[in-house]
Short mmCIF file of C-alpha atoms and ligand atoms in Angstrom, two decimals:
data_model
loop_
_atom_site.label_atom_id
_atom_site.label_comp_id
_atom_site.label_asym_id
_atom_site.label_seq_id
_atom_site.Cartn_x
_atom_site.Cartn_y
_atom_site.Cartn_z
CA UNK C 10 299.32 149.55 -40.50
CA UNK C 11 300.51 148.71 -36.95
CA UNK C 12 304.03 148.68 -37.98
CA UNK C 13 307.08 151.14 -39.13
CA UNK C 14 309.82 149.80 -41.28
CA UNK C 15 313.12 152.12 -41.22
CA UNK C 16 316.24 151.22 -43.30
CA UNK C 17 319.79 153.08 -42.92
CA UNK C 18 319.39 156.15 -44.51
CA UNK C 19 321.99 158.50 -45.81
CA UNK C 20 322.77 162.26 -44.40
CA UNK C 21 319.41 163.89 -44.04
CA UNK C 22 318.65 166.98 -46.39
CA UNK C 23 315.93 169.58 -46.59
CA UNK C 24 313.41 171.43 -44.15
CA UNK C 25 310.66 170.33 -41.98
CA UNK C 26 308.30 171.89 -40.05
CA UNK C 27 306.65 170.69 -36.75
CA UNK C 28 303.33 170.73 -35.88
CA UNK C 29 301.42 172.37 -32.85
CA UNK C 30 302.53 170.71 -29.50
CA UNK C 31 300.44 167.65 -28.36
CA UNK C 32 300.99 168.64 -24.52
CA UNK C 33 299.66 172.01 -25.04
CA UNK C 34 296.76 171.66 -27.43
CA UNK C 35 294.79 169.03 -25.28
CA UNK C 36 295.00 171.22 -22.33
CA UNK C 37 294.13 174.16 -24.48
CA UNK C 38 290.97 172.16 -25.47
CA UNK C 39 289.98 171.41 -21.75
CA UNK C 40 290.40 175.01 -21.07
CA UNK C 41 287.28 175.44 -23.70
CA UNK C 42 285.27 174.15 -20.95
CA UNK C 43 285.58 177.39 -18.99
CA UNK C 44 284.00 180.03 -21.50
CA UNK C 45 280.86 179.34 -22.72
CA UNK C 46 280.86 180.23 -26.64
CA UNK C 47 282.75 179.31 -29.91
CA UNK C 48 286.61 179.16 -29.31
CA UNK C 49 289.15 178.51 -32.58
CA UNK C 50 292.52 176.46 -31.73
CA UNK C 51 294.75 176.84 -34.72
CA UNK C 52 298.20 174.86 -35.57
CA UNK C 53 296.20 172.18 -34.02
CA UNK C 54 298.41 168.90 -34.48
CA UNK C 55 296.59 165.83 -36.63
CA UNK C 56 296.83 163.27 -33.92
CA UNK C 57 294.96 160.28 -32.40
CA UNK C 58 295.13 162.12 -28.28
CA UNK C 59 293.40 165.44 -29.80
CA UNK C 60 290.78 163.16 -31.54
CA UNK C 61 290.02 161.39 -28.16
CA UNK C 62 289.87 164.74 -26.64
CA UNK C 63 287.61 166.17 -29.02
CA UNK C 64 285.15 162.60 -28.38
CA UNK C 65 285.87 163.60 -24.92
CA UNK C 66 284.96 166.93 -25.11
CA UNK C 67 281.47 165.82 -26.94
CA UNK C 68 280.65 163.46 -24.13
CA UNK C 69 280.37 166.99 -21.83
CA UNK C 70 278.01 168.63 -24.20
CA UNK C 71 281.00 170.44 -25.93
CA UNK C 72 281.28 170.76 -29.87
CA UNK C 73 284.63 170.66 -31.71
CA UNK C 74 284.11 171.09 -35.28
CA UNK C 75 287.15 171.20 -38.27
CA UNK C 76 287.35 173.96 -39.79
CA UNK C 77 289.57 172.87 -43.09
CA UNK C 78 290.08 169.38 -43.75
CA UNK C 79 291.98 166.91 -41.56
CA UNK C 80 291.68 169.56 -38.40
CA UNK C 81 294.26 171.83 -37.60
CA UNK C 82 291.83 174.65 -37.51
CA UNK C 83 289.36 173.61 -34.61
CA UNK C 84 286.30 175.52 -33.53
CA UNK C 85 284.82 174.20 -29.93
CA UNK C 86 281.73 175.55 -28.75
CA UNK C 87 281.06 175.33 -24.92
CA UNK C 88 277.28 175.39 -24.00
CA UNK C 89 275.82 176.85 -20.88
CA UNK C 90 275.13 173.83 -19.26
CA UNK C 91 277.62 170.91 -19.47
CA UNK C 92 277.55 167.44 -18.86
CA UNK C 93 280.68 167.05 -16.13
CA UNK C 94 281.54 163.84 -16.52
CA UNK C 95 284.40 162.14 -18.11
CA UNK C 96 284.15 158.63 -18.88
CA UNK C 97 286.79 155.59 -18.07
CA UNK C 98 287.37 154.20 -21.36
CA UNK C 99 288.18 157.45 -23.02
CA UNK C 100 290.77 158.34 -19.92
CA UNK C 101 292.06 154.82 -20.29
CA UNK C 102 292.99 155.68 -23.91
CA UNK C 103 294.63 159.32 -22.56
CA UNK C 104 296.32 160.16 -19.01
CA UNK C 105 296.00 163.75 -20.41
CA UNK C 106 292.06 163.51 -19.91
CA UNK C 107 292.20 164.03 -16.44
CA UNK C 108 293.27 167.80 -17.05
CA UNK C 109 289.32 168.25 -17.41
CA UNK C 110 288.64 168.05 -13.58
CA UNK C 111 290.29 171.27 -12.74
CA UNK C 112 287.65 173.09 -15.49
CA UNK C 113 284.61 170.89 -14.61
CA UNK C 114 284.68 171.52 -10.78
CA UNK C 115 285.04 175.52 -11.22
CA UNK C 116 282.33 175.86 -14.04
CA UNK C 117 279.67 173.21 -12.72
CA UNK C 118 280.95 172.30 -9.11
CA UNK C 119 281.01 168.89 -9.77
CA UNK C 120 282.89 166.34 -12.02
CA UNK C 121 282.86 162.70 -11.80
CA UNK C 122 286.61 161.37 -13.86
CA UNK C 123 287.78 158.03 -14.96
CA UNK C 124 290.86 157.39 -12.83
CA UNK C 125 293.63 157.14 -15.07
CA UNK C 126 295.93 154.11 -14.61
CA UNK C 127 299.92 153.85 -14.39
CA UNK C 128 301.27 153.45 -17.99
CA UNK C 129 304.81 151.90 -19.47
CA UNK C 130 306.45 154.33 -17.45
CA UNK C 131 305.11 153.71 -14.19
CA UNK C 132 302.72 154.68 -12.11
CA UNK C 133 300.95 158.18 -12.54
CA UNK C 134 299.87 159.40 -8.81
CA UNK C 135 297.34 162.84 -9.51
CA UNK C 136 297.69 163.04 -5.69
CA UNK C 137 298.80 166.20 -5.90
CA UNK C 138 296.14 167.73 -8.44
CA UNK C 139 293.58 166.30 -5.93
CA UNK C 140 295.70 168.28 -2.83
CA UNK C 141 295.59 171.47 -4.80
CA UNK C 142 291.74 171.36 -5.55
CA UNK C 143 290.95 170.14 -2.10
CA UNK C 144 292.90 173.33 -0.73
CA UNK C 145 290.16 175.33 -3.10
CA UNK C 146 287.07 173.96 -1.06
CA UNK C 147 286.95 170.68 -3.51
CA UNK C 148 286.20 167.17 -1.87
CA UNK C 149 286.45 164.03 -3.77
CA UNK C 150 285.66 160.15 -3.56
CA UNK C 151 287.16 157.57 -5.22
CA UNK C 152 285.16 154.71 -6.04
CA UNK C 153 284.78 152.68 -8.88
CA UNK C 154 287.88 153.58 -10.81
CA UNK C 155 286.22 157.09 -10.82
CA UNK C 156 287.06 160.02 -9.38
CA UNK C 157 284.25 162.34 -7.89
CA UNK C 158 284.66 165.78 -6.99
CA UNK C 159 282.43 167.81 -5.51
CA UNK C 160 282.26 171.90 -4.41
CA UNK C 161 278.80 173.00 -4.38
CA UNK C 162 279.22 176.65 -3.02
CA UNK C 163 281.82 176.90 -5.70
CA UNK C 164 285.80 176.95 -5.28
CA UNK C 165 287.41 179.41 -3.73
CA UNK C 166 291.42 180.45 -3.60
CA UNK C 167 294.06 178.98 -1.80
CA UNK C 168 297.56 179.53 -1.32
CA UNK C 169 298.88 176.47 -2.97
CA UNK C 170 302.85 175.19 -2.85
CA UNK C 171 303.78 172.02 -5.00
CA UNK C 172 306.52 169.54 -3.48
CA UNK C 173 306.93 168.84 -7.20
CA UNK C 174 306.51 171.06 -10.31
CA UNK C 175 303.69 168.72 -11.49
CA UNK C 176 302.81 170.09 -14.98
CA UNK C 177 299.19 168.55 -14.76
CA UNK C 178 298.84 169.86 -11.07
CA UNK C 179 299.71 173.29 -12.06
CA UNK C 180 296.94 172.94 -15.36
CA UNK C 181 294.37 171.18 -13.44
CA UNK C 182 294.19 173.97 -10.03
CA UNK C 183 295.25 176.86 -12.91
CA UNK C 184 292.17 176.26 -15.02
CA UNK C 185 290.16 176.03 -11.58
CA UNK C 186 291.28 179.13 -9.75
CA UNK C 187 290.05 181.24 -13.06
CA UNK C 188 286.50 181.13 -11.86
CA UNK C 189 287.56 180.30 -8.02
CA UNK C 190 286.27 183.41 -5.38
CA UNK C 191 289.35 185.10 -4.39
CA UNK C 192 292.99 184.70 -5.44
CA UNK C 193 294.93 181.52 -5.47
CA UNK C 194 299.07 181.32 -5.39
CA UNK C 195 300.63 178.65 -6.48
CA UNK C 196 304.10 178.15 -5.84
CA UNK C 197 306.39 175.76 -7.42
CA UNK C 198 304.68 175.70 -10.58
CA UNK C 199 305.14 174.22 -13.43
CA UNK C 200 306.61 176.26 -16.59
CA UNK C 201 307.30 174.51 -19.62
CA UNK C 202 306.22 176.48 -22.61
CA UNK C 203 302.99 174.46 -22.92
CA UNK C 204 301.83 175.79 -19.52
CA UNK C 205 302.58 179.36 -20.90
CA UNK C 206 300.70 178.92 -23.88
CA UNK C 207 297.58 177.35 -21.91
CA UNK C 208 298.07 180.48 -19.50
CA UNK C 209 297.83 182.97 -22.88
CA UNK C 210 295.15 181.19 -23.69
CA UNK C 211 293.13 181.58 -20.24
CA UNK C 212 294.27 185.08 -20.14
CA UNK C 213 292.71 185.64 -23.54
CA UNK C 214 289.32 183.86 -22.27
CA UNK C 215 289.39 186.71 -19.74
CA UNK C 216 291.17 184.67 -17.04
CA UNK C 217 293.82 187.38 -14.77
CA UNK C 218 296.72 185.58 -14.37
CA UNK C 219 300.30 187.31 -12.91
CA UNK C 220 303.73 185.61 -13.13
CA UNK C 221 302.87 183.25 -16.19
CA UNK C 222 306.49 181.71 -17.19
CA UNK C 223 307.74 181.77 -13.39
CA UNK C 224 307.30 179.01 -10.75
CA UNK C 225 304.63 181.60 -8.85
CA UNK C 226 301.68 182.00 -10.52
CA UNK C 227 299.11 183.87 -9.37
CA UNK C 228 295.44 183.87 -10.63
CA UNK C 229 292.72 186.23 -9.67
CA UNK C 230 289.42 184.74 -9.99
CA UNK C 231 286.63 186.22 -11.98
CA UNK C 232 282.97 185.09 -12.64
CA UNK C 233 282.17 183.14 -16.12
CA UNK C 234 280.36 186.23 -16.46
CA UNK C 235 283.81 187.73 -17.51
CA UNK C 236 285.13 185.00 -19.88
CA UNK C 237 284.06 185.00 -23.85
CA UNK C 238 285.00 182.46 -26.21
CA UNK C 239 289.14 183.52 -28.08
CA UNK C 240 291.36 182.42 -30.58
CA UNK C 241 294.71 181.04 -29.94
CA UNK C 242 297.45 179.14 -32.03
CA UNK C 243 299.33 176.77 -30.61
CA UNK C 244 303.05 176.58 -29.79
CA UNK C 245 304.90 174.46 -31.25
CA UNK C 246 306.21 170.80 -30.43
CA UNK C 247 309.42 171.09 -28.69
CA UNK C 248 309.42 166.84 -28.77
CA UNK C 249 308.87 166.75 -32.39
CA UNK C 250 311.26 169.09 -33.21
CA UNK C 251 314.19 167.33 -30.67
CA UNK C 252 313.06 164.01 -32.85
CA UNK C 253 314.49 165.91 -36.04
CA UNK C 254 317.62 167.07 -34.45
CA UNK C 255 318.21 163.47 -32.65
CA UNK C 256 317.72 162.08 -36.54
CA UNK C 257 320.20 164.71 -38.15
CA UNK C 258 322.74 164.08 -34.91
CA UNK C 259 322.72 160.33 -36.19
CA UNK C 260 322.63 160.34 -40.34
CA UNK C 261 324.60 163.43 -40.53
CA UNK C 262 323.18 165.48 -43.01
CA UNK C 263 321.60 169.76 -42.56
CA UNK C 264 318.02 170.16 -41.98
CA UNK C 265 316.12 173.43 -40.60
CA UNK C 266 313.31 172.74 -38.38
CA UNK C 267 310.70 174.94 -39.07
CA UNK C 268 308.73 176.80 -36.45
CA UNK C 269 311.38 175.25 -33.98
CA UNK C 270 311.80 177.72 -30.88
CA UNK C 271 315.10 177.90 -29.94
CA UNK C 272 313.93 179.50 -26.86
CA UNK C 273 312.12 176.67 -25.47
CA UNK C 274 314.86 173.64 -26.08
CA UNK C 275 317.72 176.01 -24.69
CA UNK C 276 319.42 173.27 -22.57
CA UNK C 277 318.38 170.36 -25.19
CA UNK C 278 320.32 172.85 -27.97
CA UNK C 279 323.43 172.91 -25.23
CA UNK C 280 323.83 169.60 -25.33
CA UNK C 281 323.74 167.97 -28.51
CA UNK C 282 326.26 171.10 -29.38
CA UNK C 283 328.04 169.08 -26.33
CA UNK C 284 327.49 165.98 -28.02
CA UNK C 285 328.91 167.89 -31.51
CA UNK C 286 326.64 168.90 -33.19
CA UNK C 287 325.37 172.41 -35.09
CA UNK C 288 322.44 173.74 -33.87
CA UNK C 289 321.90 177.42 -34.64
CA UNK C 290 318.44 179.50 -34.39
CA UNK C 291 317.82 180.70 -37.98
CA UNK C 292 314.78 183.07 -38.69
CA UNK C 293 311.79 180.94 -38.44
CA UNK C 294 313.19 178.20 -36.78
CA UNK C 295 316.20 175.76 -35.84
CA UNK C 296 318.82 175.01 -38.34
CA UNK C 297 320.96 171.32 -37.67
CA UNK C 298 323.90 170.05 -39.09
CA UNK C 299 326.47 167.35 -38.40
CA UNK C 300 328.70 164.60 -39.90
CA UNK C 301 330.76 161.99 -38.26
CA UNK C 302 330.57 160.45 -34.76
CA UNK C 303 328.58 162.15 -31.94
CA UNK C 304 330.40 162.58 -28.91
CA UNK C 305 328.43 161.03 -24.90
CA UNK C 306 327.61 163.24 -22.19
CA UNK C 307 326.30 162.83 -19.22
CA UNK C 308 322.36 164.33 -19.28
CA UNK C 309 319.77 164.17 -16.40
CA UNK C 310 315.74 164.97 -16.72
CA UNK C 311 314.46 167.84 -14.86
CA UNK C 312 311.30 170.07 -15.19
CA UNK C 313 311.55 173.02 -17.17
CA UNK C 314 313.72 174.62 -18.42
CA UNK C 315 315.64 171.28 -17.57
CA UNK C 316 316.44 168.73 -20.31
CA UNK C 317 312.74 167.15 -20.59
CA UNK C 318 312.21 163.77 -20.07
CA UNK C 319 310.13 163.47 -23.13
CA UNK C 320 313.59 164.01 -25.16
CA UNK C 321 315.73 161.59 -22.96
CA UNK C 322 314.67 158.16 -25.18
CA UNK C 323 315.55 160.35 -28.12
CA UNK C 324 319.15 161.22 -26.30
CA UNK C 325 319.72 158.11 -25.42
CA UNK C 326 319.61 156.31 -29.12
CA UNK C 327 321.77 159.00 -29.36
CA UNK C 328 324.08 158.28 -26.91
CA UNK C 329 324.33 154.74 -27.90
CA UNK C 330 326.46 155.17 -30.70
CA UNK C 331 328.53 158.22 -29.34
CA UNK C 332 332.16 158.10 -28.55
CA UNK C 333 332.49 157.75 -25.36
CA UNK C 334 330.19 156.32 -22.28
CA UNK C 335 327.39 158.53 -20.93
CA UNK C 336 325.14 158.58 -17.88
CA UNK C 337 321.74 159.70 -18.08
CA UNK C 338 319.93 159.98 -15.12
CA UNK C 339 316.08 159.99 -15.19
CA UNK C 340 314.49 162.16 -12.33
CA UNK C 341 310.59 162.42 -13.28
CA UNK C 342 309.76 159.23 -14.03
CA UNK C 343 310.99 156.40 -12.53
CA UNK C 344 310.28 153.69 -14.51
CA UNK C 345 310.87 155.04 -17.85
CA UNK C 346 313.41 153.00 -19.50
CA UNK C 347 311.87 150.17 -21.01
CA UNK C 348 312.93 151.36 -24.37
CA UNK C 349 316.11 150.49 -23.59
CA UNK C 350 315.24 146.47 -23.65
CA UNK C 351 314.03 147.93 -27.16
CA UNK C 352 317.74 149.54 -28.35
CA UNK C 353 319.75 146.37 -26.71
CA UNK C 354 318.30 144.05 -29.14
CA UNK C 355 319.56 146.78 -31.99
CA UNK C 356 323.15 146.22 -30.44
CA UNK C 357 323.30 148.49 -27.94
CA UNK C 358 325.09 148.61 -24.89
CA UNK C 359 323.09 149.73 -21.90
CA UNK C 360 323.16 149.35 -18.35
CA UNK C 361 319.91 150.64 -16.31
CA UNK C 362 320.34 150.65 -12.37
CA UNK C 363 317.29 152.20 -10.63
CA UNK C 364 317.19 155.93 -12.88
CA UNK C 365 320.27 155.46 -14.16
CA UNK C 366 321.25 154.09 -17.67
CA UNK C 367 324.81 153.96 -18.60
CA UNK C 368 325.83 153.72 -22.10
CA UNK C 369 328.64 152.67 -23.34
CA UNK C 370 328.71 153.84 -27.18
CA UNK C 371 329.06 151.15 -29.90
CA UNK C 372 330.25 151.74 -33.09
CA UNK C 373 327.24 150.48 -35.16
CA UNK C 374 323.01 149.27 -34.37
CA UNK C 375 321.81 146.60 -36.26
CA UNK C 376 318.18 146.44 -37.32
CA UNK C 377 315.43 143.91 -35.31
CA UNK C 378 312.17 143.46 -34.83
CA UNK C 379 311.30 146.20 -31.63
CA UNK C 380 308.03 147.43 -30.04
CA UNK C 381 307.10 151.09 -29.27
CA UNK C 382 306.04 150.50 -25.82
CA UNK C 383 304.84 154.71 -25.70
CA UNK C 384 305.22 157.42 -27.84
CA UNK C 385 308.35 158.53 -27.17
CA UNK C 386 309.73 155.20 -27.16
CA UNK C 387 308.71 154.82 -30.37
CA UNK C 388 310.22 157.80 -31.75
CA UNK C 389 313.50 156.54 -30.06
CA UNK C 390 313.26 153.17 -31.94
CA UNK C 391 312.51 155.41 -35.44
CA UNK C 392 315.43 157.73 -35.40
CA UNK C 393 317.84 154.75 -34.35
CA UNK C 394 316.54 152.49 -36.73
CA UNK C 395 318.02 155.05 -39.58
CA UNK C 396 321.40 154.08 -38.95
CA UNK C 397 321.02 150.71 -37.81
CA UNK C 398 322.26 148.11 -40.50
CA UNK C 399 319.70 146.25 -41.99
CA UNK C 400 315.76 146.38 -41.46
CA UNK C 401 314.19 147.84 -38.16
CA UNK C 402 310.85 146.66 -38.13
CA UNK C 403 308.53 148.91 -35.39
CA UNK C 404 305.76 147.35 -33.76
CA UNK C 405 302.80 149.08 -31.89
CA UNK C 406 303.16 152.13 -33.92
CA UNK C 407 299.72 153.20 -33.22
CA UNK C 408 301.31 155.11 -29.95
CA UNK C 409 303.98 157.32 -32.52
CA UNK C 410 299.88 158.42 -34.19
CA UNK C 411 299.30 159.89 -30.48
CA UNK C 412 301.90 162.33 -30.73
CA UNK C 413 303.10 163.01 -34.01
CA UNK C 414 301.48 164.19 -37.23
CA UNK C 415 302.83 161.66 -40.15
CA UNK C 416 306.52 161.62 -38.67
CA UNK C 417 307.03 158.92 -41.53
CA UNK C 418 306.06 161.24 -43.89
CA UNK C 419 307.98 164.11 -42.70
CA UNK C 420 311.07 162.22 -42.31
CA UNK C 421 310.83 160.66 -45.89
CA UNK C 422 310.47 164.22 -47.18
CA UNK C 423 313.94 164.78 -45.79
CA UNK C 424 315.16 161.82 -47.48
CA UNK C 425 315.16 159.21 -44.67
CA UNK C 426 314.19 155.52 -45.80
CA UNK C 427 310.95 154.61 -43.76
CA UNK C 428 308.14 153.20 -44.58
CA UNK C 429 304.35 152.25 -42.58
CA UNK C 430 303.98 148.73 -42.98
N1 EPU L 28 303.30 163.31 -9.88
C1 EPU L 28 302.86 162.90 -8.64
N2 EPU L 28 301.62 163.31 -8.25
C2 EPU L 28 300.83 164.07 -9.02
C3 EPU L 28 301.29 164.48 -10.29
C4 EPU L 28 302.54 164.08 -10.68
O1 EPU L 28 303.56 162.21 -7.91
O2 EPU L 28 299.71 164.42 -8.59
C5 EPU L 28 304.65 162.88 -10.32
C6 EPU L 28 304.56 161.96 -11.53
O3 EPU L 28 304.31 160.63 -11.16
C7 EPU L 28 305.90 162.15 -12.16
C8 EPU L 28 306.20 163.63 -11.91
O4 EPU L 28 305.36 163.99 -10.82
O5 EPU L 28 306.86 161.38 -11.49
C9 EPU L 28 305.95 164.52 -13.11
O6 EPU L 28 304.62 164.43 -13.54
P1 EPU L 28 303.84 165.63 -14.24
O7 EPU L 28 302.56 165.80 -13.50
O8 EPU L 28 304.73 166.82 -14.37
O9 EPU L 28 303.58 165.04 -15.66
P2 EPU L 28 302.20 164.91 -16.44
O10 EPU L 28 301.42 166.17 -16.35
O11 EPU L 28 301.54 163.64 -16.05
C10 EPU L 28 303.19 165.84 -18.68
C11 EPU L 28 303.28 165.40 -20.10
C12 EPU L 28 304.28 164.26 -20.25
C13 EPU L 28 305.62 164.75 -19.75
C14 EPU L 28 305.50 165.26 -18.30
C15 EPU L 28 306.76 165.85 -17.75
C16 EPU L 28 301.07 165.81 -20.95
C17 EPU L 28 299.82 165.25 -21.49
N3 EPU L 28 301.98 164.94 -20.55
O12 EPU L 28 302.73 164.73 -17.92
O13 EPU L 28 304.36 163.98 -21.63
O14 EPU L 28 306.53 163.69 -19.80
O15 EPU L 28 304.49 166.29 -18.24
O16 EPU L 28 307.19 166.90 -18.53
O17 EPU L 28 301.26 167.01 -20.92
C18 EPU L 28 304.29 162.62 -23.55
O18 EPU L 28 303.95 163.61 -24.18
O19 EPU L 28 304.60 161.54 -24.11
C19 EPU L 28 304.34 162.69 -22.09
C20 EPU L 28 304.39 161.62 -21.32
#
């Protein structure tokens, strides 16, 4: 069942609704390990990363039970004593794992992480989460392909100032200064809405946390004496819900994205009404229409409230059959453009220099035999390979079960012709 199968399919039709956001619920998991007691995590997405965070969880002492069938109702109960280690082969399976240093170091003052490696979009430095824990009182080691950090008298605040707005630097020394002595500001933080959801979250544990949404945050620390367990749902998927407009902005066709925040994909919404397209709030969620050709623009990644990276393979299947030649310039991560390779086999025309692709629209794809190379990648293959003549055939479609909940299913319900193979 490694592989996806998409055929053209005609103007898309119906609603769909997204599912909780990967990026926020396996940080909202890690922040379990800060409250001892029995936290619920609803709207929790169906995927193969929260699965591996739940095994990694376990490994720590931590239990993360379903509460209805298939799991998007998860209880996690944090004992008093934990286990603070986090082994390599689970953080080899998710980068997202190492978001459970941060937690460790502040509740047992010690934590001994699998390094993880680069991926398919490069290399993934955590130089800076190691700067911003260090400033705290932290030391570390590497050795081994582990990471070992170590703050016996406990961590204690620091004035803290990103060169980057590293969203897993900000989580990481966030979920530490909750329980640090003292106050720690960090400036130049990150903001996407998944780092305001885990910062509701913490605040609900008991955490005291000023400036949540803004590139200063500032958290007070208290003593685990002052967290208890909470409930939180979580936000929804801004990715999954950009994968349903990129699929409407190529069939044509009017679907509402349920549970879509208009809100948090302000400058995604800009541009695909750039690009032509309808895309109007509606109560509830995100309503998309289009017919006809899309029109290129130029689009460059930035952090939030930027045009995410995460959407930019989605854009740029996109862009590949738009009037006109576009430019889309890729500022986070360097090396992430190896779906392209993927989309020039389909017929596209694509020129990558550096973090630059140029496209030059073409009138039609034409199906081939491609390779998800990461999740996003993958999604990028999927919503071109519903208006590519012929048979798409998607390899490696294991990485599309890390992020999304049944996207064949969901896309079949709203008429597209795809198929797991
Ligand atoms: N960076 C450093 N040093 C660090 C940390 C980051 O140089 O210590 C660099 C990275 O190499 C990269 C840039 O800073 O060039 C941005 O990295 P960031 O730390 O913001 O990203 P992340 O926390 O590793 C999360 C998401 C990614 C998403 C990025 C950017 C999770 C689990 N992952 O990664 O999502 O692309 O933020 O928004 O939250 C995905 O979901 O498929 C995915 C890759």
């Amino acid at each position: 069942m490694d592989r996806i199968v998409v055929r053209p399919s005609g103007p898309l039709a119906g609603a769909v609704r997204v599912s909780g956001a990967k990026n926020s619920a396996l940080k909202l998991m890690a922040a379990c390990l800060l409250a001892e007691g029995r936290s619920v995590l609803r709207n929790v997405p169906r995927i193969v990363d929260v699965r591996i965070m739940g095994e990694l969880l376990g490994v720590m002492g931590l239990r993360v039970d379903a509460l209805e069938p298939g799991g998007a109702e998860l209880a996690i109960s944090t004992p008093a004593d934990l286990v603070p280690e986090a082994p390599l082969e689970l953080v080899q399976k998710m980068r997202a794992s190492i978001v459970v240093l941060g937690p460790l170091l502040a509740r047992t003052g010690a934590a001994r992480v699998g390094l993880p490696g680069g991926d398919d979009f490069g290399p993934r430095p955590i130089d800076m989460h190691l700067r911003g824990l260090e400033a705290m009182g932290a030391t570390f080691e590497l050795r081994g392909g582990y990471v070992t950090g170590r703050a016996p008298g406990g961590l204690h605040g620091a004035d803290i100032a990103f060169e980057f707005p590293s969203v897993g630097a900000t989580e990481n020394v966030c979920m530490a200064a909750v329980l640090a002595r003292g106050t720690t500001v960090i400036d130049n933080a990150a903001r996407e809405p998944e780092i305001v959801d885990l910062c509701t979250f913490l605040v609900s544990l008991g955490a005291r946390i000023e400036g949540i949404g803004t590139p200063r945050l500032v958290v007070h620390g208290v003593t685990p004496a002052d967290l208890r367990p909470a409930e939180h749902t979580v936000v929804p998927d801004r990715v999954e819900a950009a994968t349903y407009l990129a699929a409407v902005g190529l069939t044509g066709g009017r679907v509402t994205v349920v549970d879509a925040r208009a809100g948090h994909m302000e400058m995604l919404l800009r541009k695909l009404t750039d690009m032509g397209m309808a895309v109007d709030p509606c109560p509830g969620g995100i309503t998309a229409e289009h017919h006809g050709r899309l029109r290129a623009v130029d689009i460059s990644t930035l952090p939030y409230p930027g045009v995410a990276t995460d959407y930019k393979p989605l854009l740029t299947a996109m862009l590949s059959l738009a009037d006109g030649s576009s430019i889309v310039t890729e500022n986070l991560f360097a090396g992430r453009f190896r779906y392209v390779e993927e989309l020039l086999r389909m017929g596209a025309h694509i020129r990558t220099d550096a973090h630059h692709a140029v496209i030059r629209g073409v009138e039609r794809l034409s199906g081939a035999p491609v390779r998800a190379h990461d999740i996003r990648a993958g999604a990028a293959l999927v919503v071109a390979g519903l208006v590519a003549e012929g048979e798409t055939v998607i390899s490696e479609a294991r990485h599309l079960d890390r992020g999304y909940e049944d996207l064949v299913g969901k896309l079949r319900a709203l008429g597209a012709d795809i198929t797991r193979a």
